Structure formats: structure tokens, C-alpha cells
Coordinates of C-alpha atoms and ligand atoms in Angstrom, one line a residue:
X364 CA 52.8 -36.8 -46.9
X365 CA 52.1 -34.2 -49.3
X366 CA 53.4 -35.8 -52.7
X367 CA 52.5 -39.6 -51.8
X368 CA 50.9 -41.9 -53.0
X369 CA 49.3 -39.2 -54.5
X370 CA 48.9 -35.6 -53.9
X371 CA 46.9 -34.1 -51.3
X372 CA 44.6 -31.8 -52.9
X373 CA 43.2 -29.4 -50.5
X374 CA 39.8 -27.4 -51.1
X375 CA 40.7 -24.7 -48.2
X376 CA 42.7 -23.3 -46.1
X377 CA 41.6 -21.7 -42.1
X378 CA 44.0 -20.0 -40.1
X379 CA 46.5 -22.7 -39.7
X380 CA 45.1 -25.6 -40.5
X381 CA 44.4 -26.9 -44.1
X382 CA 41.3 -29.1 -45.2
X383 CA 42.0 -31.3 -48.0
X384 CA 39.2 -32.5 -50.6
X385 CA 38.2 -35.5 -48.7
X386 CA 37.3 -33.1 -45.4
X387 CA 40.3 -34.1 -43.5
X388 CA 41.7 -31.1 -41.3
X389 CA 45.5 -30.9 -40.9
X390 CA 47.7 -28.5 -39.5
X391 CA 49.8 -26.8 -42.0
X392 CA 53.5 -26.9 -40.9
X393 CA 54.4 -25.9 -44.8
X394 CA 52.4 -22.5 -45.7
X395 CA 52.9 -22.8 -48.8
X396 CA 57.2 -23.4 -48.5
X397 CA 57.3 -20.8 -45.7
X398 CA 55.2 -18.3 -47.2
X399 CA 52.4 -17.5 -44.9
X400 CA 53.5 -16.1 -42.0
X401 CA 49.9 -15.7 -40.6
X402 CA 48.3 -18.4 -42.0
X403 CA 45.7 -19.1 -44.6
X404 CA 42.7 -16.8 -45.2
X405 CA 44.6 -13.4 -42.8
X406 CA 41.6 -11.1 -42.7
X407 CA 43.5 -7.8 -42.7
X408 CA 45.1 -9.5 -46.0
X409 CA 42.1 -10.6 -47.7
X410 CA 39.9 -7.5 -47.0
X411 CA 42.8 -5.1 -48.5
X412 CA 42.6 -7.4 -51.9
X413 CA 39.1 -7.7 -52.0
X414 CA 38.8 -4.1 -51.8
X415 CA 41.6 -3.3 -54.5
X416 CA 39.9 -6.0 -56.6
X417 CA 37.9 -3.4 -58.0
X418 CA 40.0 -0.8 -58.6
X419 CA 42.5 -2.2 -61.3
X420 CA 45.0 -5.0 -60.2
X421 CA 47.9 -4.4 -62.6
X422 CA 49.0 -0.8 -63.9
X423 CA 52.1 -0.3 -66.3
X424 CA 52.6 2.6 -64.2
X425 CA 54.1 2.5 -61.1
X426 CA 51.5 3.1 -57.6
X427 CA 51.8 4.2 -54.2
X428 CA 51.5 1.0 -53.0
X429 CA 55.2 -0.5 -54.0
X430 CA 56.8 2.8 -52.1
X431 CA 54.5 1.9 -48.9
X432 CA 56.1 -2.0 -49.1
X433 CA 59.8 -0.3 -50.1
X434 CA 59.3 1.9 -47.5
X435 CA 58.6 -0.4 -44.8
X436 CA 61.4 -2.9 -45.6
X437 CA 64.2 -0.2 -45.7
X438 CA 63.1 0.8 -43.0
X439 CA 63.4 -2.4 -41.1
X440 CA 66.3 -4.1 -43.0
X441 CA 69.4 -2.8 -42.5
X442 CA 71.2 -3.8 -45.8
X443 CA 68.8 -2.2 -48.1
X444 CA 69.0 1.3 -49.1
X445 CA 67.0 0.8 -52.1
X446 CA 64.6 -2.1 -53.1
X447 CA 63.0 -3.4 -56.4
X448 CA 60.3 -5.6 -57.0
X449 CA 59.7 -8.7 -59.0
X450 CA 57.6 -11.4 -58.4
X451 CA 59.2 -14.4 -57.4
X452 CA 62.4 -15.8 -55.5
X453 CA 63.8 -17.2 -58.2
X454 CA 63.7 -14.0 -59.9
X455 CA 65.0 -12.0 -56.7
X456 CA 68.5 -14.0 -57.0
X457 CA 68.8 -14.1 -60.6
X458 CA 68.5 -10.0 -60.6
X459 CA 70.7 -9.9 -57.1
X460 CA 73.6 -11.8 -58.8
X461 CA 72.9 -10.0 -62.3
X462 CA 73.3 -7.2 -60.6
X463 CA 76.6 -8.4 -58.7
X464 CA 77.7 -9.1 -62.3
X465 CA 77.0 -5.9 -63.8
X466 CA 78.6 -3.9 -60.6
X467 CA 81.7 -5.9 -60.6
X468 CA 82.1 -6.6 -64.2
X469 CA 82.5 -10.1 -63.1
X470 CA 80.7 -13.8 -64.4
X471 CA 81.1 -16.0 -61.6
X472 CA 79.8 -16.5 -58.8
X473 CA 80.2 -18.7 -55.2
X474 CA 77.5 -20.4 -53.6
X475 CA 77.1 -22.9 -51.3
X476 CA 77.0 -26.5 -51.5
X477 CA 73.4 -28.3 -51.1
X478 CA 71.5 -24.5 -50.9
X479 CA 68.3 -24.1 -52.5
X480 CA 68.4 -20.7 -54.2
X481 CA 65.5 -21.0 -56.7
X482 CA 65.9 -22.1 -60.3
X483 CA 67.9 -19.8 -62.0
X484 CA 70.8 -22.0 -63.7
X485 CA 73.6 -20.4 -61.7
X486 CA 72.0 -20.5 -58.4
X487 CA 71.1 -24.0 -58.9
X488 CA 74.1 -25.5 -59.9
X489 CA 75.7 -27.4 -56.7
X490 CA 73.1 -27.7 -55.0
X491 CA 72.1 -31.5 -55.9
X492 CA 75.3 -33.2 -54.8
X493 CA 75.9 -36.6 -53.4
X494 CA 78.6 -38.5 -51.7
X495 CA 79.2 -40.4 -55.1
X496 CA 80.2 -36.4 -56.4
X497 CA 82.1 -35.3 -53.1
X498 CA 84.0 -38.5 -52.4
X499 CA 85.2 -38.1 -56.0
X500 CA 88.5 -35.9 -56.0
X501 CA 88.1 -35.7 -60.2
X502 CA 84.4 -34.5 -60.1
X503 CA 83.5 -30.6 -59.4
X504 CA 80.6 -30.0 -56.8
X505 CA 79.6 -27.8 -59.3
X506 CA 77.1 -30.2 -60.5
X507 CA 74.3 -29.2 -63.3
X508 CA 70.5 -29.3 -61.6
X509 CA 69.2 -30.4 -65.0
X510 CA 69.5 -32.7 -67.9
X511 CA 71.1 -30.5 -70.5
X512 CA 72.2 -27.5 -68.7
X513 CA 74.9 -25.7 -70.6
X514 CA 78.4 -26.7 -69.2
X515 CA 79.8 -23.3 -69.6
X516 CA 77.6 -22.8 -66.5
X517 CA 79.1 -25.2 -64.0
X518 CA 82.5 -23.6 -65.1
X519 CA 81.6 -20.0 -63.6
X520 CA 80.1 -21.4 -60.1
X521 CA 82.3 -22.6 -57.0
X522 CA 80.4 -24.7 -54.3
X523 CA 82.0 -23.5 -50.9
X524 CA 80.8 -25.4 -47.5
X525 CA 78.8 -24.3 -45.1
X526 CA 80.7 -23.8 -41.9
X527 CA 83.7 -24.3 -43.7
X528 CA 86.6 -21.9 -43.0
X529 CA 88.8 -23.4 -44.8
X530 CA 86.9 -24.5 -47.8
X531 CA 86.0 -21.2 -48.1
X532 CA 89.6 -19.5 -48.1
X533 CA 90.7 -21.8 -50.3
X534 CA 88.2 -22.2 -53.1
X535 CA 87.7 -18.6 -53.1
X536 CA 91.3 -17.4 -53.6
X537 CA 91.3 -19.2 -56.6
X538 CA 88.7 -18.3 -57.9
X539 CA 88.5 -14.9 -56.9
X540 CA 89.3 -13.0 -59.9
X541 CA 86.2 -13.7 -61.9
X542 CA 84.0 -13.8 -59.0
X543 CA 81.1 -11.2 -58.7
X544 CA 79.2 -12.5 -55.2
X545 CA 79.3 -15.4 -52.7
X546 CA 75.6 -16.1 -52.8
X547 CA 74.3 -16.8 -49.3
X548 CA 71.3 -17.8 -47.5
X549 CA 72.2 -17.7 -43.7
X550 CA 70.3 -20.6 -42.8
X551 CA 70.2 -22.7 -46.0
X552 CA 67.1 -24.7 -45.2
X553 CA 67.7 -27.4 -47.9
X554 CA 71.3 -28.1 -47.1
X555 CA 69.8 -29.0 -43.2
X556 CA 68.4 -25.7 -41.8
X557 CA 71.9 -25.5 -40.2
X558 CA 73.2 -22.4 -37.6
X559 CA 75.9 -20.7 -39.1
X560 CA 78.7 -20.3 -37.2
X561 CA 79.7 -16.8 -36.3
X562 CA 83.1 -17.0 -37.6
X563 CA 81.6 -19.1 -41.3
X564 CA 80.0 -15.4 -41.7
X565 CA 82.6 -13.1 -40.8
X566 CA 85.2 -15.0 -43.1
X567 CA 82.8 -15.1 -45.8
X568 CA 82.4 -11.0 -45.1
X569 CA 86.0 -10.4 -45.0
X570 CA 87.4 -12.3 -48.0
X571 CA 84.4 -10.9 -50.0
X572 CA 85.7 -7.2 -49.0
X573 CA 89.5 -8.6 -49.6
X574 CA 89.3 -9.2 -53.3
X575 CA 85.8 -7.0 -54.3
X576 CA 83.8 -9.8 -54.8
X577 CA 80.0 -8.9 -53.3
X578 CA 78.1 -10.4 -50.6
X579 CA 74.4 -11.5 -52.0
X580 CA 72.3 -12.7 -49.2
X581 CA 69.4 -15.1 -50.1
X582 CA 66.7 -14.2 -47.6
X583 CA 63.5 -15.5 -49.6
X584 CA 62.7 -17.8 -46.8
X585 CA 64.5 -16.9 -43.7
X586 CA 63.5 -13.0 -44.0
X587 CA 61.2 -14.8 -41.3
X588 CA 63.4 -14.9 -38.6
X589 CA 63.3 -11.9 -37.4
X590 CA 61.8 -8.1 -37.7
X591 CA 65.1 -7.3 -39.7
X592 CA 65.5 -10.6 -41.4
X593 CA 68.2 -12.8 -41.0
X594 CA 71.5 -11.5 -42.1
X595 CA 71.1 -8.3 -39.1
X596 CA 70.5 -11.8 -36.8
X597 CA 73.0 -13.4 -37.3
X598 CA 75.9 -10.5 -38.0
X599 CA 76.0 -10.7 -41.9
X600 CA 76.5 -7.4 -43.7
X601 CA 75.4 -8.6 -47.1
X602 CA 76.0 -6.0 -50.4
X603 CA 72.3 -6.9 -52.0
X604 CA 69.4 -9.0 -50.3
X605 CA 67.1 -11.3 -52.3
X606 CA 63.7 -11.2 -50.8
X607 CA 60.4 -13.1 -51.5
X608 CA 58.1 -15.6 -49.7
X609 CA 56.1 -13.6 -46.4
X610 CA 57.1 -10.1 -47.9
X611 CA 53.9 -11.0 -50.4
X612 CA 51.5 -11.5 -47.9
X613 CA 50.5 -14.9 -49.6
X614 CA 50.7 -13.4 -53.4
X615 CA 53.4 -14.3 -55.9
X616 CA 56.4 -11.5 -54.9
X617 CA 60.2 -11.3 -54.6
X618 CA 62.3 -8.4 -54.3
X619 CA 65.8 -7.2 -54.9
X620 CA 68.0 -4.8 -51.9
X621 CA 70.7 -3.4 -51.5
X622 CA 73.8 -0.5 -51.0
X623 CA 72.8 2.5 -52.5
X624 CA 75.8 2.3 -54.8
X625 CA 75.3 -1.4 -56.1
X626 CA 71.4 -1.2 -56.8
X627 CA 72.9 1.8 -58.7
X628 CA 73.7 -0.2 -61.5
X629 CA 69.2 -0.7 -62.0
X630 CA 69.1 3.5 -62.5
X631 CA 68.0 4.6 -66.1
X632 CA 68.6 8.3 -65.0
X633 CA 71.1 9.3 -66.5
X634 CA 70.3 6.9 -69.9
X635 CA 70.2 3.0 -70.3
X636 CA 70.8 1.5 -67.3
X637 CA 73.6 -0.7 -66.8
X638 CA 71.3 -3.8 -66.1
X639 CA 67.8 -3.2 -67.4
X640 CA 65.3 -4.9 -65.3
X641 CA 61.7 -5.1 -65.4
X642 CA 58.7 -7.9 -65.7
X643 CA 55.1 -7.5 -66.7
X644 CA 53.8 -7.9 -63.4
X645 CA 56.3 -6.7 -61.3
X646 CA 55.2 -4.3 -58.5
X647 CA 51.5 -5.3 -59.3
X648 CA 49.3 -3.7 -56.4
X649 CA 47.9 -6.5 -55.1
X650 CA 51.2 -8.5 -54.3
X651 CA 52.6 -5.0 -52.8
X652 CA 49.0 -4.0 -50.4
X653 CA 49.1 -8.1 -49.4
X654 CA 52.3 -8.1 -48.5
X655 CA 52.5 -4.4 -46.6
X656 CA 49.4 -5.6 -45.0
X657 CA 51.1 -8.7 -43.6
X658 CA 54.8 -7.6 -43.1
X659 CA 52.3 -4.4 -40.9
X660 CA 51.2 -7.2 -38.7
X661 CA 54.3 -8.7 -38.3
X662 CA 55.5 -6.2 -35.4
X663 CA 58.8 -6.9 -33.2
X664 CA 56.0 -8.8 -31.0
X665 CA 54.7 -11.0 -33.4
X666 CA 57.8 -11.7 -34.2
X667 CA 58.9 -13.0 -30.7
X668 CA 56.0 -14.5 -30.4
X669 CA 56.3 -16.8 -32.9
X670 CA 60.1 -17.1 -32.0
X671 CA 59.0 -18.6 -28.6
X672 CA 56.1 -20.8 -30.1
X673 CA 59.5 -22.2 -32.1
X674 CA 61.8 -22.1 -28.9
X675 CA 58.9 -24.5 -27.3
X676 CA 58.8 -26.9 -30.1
X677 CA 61.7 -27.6 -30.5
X678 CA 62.5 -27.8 -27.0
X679 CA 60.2 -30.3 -26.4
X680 CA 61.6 -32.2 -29.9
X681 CA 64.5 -32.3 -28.5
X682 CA 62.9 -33.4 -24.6
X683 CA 61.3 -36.6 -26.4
X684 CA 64.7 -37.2 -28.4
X685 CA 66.2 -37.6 -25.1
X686 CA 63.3 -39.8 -23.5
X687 CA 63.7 -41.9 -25.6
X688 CA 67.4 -42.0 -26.2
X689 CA 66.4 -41.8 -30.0
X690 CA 69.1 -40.9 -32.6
X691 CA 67.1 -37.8 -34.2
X692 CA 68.3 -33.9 -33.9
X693 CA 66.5 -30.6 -34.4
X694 CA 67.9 -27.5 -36.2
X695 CA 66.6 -24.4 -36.9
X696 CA 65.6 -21.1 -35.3
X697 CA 63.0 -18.6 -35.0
X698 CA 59.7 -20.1 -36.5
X699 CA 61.5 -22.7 -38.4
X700 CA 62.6 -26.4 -37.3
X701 CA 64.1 -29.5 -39.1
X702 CA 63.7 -32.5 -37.4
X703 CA 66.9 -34.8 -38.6
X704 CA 67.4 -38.5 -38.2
X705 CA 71.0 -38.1 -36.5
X706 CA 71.9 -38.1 -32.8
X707 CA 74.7 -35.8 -33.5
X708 CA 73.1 -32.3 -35.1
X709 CA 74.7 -31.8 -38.7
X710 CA 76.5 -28.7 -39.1
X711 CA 76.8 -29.1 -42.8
X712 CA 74.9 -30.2 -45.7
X713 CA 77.1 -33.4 -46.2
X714 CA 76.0 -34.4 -42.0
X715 CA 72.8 -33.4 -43.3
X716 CA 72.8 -35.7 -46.5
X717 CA 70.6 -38.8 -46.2
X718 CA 71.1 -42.1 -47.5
X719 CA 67.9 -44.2 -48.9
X720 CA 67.7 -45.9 -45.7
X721 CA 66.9 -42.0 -43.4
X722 CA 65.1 -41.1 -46.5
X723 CA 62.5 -43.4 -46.2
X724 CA 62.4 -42.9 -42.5
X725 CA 61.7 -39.3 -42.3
X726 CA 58.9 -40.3 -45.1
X727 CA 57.6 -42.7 -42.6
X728 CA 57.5 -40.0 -40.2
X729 CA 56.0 -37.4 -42.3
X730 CA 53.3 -40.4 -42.9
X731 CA 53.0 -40.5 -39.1
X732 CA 52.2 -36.8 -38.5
X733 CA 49.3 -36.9 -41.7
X734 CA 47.9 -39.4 -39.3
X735 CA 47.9 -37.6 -36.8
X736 CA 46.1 -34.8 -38.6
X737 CA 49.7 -32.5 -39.4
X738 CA 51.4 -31.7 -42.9
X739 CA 55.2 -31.8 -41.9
X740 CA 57.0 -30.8 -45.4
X741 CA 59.8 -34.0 -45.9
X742 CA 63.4 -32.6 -46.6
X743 CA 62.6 -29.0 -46.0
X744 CA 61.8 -26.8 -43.2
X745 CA 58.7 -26.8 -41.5
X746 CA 57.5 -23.5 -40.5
X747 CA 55.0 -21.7 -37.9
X748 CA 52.5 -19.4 -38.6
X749 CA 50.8 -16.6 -36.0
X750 CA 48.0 -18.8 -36.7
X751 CA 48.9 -20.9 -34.6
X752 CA 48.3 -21.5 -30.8
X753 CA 50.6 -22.9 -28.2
X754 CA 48.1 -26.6 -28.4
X755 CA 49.1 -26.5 -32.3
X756 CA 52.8 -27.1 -30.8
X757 CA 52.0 -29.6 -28.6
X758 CA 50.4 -31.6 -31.3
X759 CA 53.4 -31.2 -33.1
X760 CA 55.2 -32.3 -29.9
X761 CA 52.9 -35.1 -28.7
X762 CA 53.0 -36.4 -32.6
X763 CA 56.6 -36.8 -32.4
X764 CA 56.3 -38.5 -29.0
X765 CA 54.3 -41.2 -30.6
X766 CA 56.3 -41.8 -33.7
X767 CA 59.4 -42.8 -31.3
X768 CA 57.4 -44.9 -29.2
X769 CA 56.1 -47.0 -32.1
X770 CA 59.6 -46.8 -33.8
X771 CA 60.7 -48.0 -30.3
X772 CA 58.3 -51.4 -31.3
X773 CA 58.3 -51.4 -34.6
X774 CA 62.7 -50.3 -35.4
X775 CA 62.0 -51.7 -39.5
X776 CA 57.7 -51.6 -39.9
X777 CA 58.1 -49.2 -42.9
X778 CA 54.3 -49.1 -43.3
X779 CA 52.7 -46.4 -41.3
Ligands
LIG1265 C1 66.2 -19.7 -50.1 C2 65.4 -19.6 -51.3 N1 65.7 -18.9 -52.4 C3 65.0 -18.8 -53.5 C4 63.8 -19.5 -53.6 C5 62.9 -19.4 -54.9 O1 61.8 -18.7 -54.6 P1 60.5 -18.8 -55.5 O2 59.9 -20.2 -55.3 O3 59.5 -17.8 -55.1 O4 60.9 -18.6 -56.9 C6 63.3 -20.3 -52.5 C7 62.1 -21.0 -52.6 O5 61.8 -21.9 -51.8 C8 64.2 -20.3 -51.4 O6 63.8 -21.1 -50.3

């Protein structure tokens, strides 16, 4: 595994494998948390840095190279009309619910329960609860991430469920009039890499529109599902988009989108803008030419193609799950899967949730796959890169296989 017994420390990374320090080659089902959508080392990438290496790699004043990137996502994603730039995905959703904030003239905000969302202290809050917090009718999901955080904070975030009508109806009507955005990510890969269903989004739409609160879609790591990301997938129509991760082509980037009339609220043109927002190396060239270069390659066929690599590993995931009458599941979609030790696929966070028992089985079989020469990230998604090549899936496969057969012998062996 990645984090035990001690780090893996890795002196280089080739297409899509990774070698660590002690000349081991593995391949890399993380890219760095989703991020590299082609791999390690993408040629086209690295020869448009190295040649911008010389000529200046941070400006105060604005280049050509940010409208290129802007110009490409607008084009592609449907909910943004205008984009700015920052440089992270924490940064993304703490300007995209700012900006909710300052539009609205609201504090609060809904999110949902268990979502990762970066570690601004609003978007954070509710996402580390437990079954000691949920089967506890006195306690608020709206539980601080850190020692220390200011309560004040947990009192302007509701935690909504994933999937959950009803939840959502009910803990947004009453808190709806200091509400500024439901914060979304459409296939919140912490809280299980779950589908949404059809009708979770379109309530979540409507009762946004029904008492003006906005619609802020987290896309920092699924952007990746498709060529227009993943609210136009799966039939969101979010006010602002939070961006990040591939759209940096392997450089530190994030990005705020949205309605015309929301990112309004960024525009110094007619005097101080309503929410002033800028950040020393926001926009820097080299984050912008990376990721134009990469999102470039990323074409509606590379993007199927990677979406059928995923179709044919989790497939045959799911083909050994049945073999072997094991009681494991696979979400996810596109070039993303989350292998889950339940027979039954969760369809929200709480299904999701694992006891110390699952825990330490899905660390035994992230312990398996190192063995067998593969970095499978433990309580995230794992992800696919265009590096990769339909035998890279069949390891994937064939290492999966093997765990089940020796967990078949060996039900309690916690050591491999
Ligand atoms: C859905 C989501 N939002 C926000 C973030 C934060 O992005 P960053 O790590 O670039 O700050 C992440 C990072 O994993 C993420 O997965």
C-alpha cells in the first residue's frame, strides 16, 4: 500500500507505471488522486513546459495561454460561460461557494454527507461521519473535520444524503432561507464512488431553483468522465463548476465556472468587485500550456477509449465477484472504479461506510495488488490513465482473481 508500513517513495514515473526507489515497477492506478489522465512523463506535456521553461513561468500579468485553457473548457462544458483560474481544488470550491455566497447574499451552504470537497472548513465539515454520529438523533452530521474548528461553522452546513429524496426535501426546506448552494460532486468518490440516481439530481436541481439557493457542482475529480465532464453526463445543470485535477495537465491547477450572471459577481469593471479574488500564482503559464496540452489530447475518442478500458475492468471485477460467489461490489464509471467489500453495491455513503473489520480487508487487498506489482489507492477511487493498455487491465483483473482465491483459503490470514 501506499502509506504502509512506510511510504512508498518513488524516484520515477513512465507512462503508467511508477518505479519506486528500491527499482520495483508498479502500475499506477492513483495518478497522483486522479490527476494524470495520460500518465506520467506525457511527451506533448513535457515538451510544451520545457520549452516555456525559458521564457518566464509566472507573469503578474495575465497571457494568452489562460484564454487558450478558458477557451477550450467553455467550449466543452456546458455550465460554464465564464471561467477563472486558481491553483488547486480546494481553492476551486472555496471561491465556487464564496461566490454562491456573495450572489445570493446567503452564509450557508448544503453538502453532502461523507463527500470529499477539499479542505476548505465549510466544504469539509460532514464529511467524516460515523455510525456512532448518524445513529445518534441528538448529534448533527454536521461534524467539524478538525480539532478546533470554529463551531459557528458546523451551524451554517447541512449534510443531505446521497440518493436521498427525502433527506434532501426535508433538510433543505429548513434550512433554505440562509442557504447560498447545495455543493455537489456527482460521483462523490470518498462517500463510495456511488451512481447518482436520476431523480437524487433532478430533486436536487428543482428545490435549488424553488427557493434560489445555487447549484455548485464539484467536478475536480470526475471532470474525467467525460469530454464535458460530469454534470452534462449525468443531467445536472449546476449554477458554478469547481474544476481541478486533469484540467492541469499534471501541474498544480483548479478553476472556477459558471452562468454568466453568477461569475458576475468576480467583475471589477465597473469598481470593486463584489468578491475579490486572486492568488499569486494563479493563471501561471505553465499550469495553463500543461493542462491545454493534455485536456487537447483528450478528444471525444480518448475519452471513450478510456471509458471502455473502465467498462472491461470492471466487467471482469465483477465476472470474478461472481466465480467466486465473493461478497465484494464494484462502483464507478468512466475511467474510475471502487472495488467494495459488499455483495450488495452501496448506494450511499452510510452502505459504503466500513467497519474496522472491511477496513483492514480492503488494506489486505491493496497489500495484495503491491505484490502483484499494482498501486490500488485504499478508500478512494482508483483511476485509468490513456497510458494504459488493455494487458494493464487484465493485471488489474487477474490480480483480483488471485486475491479471492487465496481469501477463499485463507477467510482470516491478515498477513499478505
Ligand atoms: C471532489 C474533490 N474536490 C476537491 C478536491 C481538492 O482538490 P485539491 O487537492 O487540488 O485541493 C479534491 C481532491 O482530491 C476532490 O477529489
Amino acid at each position: 500500500m501506499d502509506h504502509e508500513p512506510s511510504p512508498l517513495y518513488i524516484s520515477r514515473g513512465e507512462g503508467a507505471y511508477l518505479i519506486d526507489v528500491d527499482g520495483n515497477r508498479l502500475l499506477d492506478l492513483n495518478n497522483n488522486f486522479t490527476t494524470l489522465i495520460h500518465g506520467h512523463g506525457f511527451l506533448p506535456v513535457a515538451d510544451a513546459v520545457a520549452d516555456l521553461l525559458h521564457r518566464g513561468t509566472c507573469f503578474s500579468n495575465p497571457t494568452e495561454h489562460e484564454i487558450t485553457l478558458a477557451e477550450l473548457l467553455i467550449e466543452r462544458i456546458p455550465a460554464i460561460e465564464h471561467i477563472r483560474f486558481v491553483n488547486s481544488g480546494t481553492e476551486a470550491v472555496m471561491f465556487a461557494i464564496k461566490a454562491a455566497r456573495a450572489f445570493t447574499c446567503r452564509p450557508g451552504i448544503a453538502r453532502i454527507e461523507g463527500a470529499y470537497h477539499g479542505a476548505y472548513d465549510w466544504a469539509e465539515t460532514g464529511q467524516a461521519v460515523s455510525p456512532a454520529i448518524w445513529n445518534d438523533p441528538l448529534r448533527s452530521p454536521a461534524v467539524p473535520a478538525y480539532r478546533g474548528m470554529p463551531p459557528s461553522v458546523g451551524e451554517e452546513v447541512t449534510v443531505i444524503r446521497f440518493n436521498d429524496v427525502e433527506d434532501l426535501e426535508r433538510r433543505i426546506a429548513s434550512a433554505a432561507p440562509s442557504l447560498a448552494c447545495i455543493l455537489i460532486d456527482p460521483m462523490p468518490s470518498r462517500a463510495g464512488l456511488i451512481a447518482p440516481e436520476p431523480s437524487f439530481l433532478a430533486a436536487v436541481g428543482a428545490i435549488a431553483r424553488r427557493y434560489g439557493i445555487l447549484v455548485v457542482a464539484d467536478e475536480v475529480l470526475n471532470l474525467r468522465q467525460s469530454y464535458m465532464g460530469a454534470s452534462a453526463r449525468y443531467g445536472l445543470q449546476p449554477d458554478l463548476v469547481a474544476a481541478g485535477k486533469i484540467i492541469g495537465g499534471g501541474f498544480p491547477v483548479g478553476a472556477i465556472g459558471g452562468r454568466e450572471e453568477v461569475m458576475r459577481v468576480f467583475a471589477s469593471d465597473s469598481g470593486k468587485p463584489l468578491l475579490p479574488q486572486g492568488g499569486t500564482f494563479s493563471a501561471n503559464p505553465v499550469s495553463m500550456v500543461a493542462g491545454r496540452v493534455a485536456m487537447e489530447a483528450m478528444t471525444e475518442t480518448a475519452f471513450a477509449s478510456l471509458e471502455s478500458l473502465g467498462d472491461r475492468i470492471r466487467a471482469g471485477l465483477r465476472r470474478e465477484i461472481e466465480r467466486c460467489g465473493a461478497a465484494f461490489s464494484v462502483t464507478g464509471a468512466a475511467s474510475l472504479f471502487r472495488i467494495h467489500p459488499r455483495g450488495k453495491e452501496p448506494t450511499d455513503f452510510r452502505e459504503a461506510y466500513l467497519d474496522p473489520e472491511e477496513t483492514e480487508l480492503m488494506a489486505r487487498l491493496s497489500r495484495h495488488f503491491l505484490a502483484c506489482g499494482i498501486l490500488l489507492p485504499n478508500g478512494a477511487a482508483a483511476c485509468l490513465s490513456t497510458a494504459m493498455t488493455k494487458a494493464d487491465g487484465d493485471a488489474v483483473i487477474s490480480a483480483f482473481a488471485d486475491f479471492l482465491s487465496t481469501l477463499e483459503a485463507n477467510p482470516t490470514e491478515a498477513g499478505i
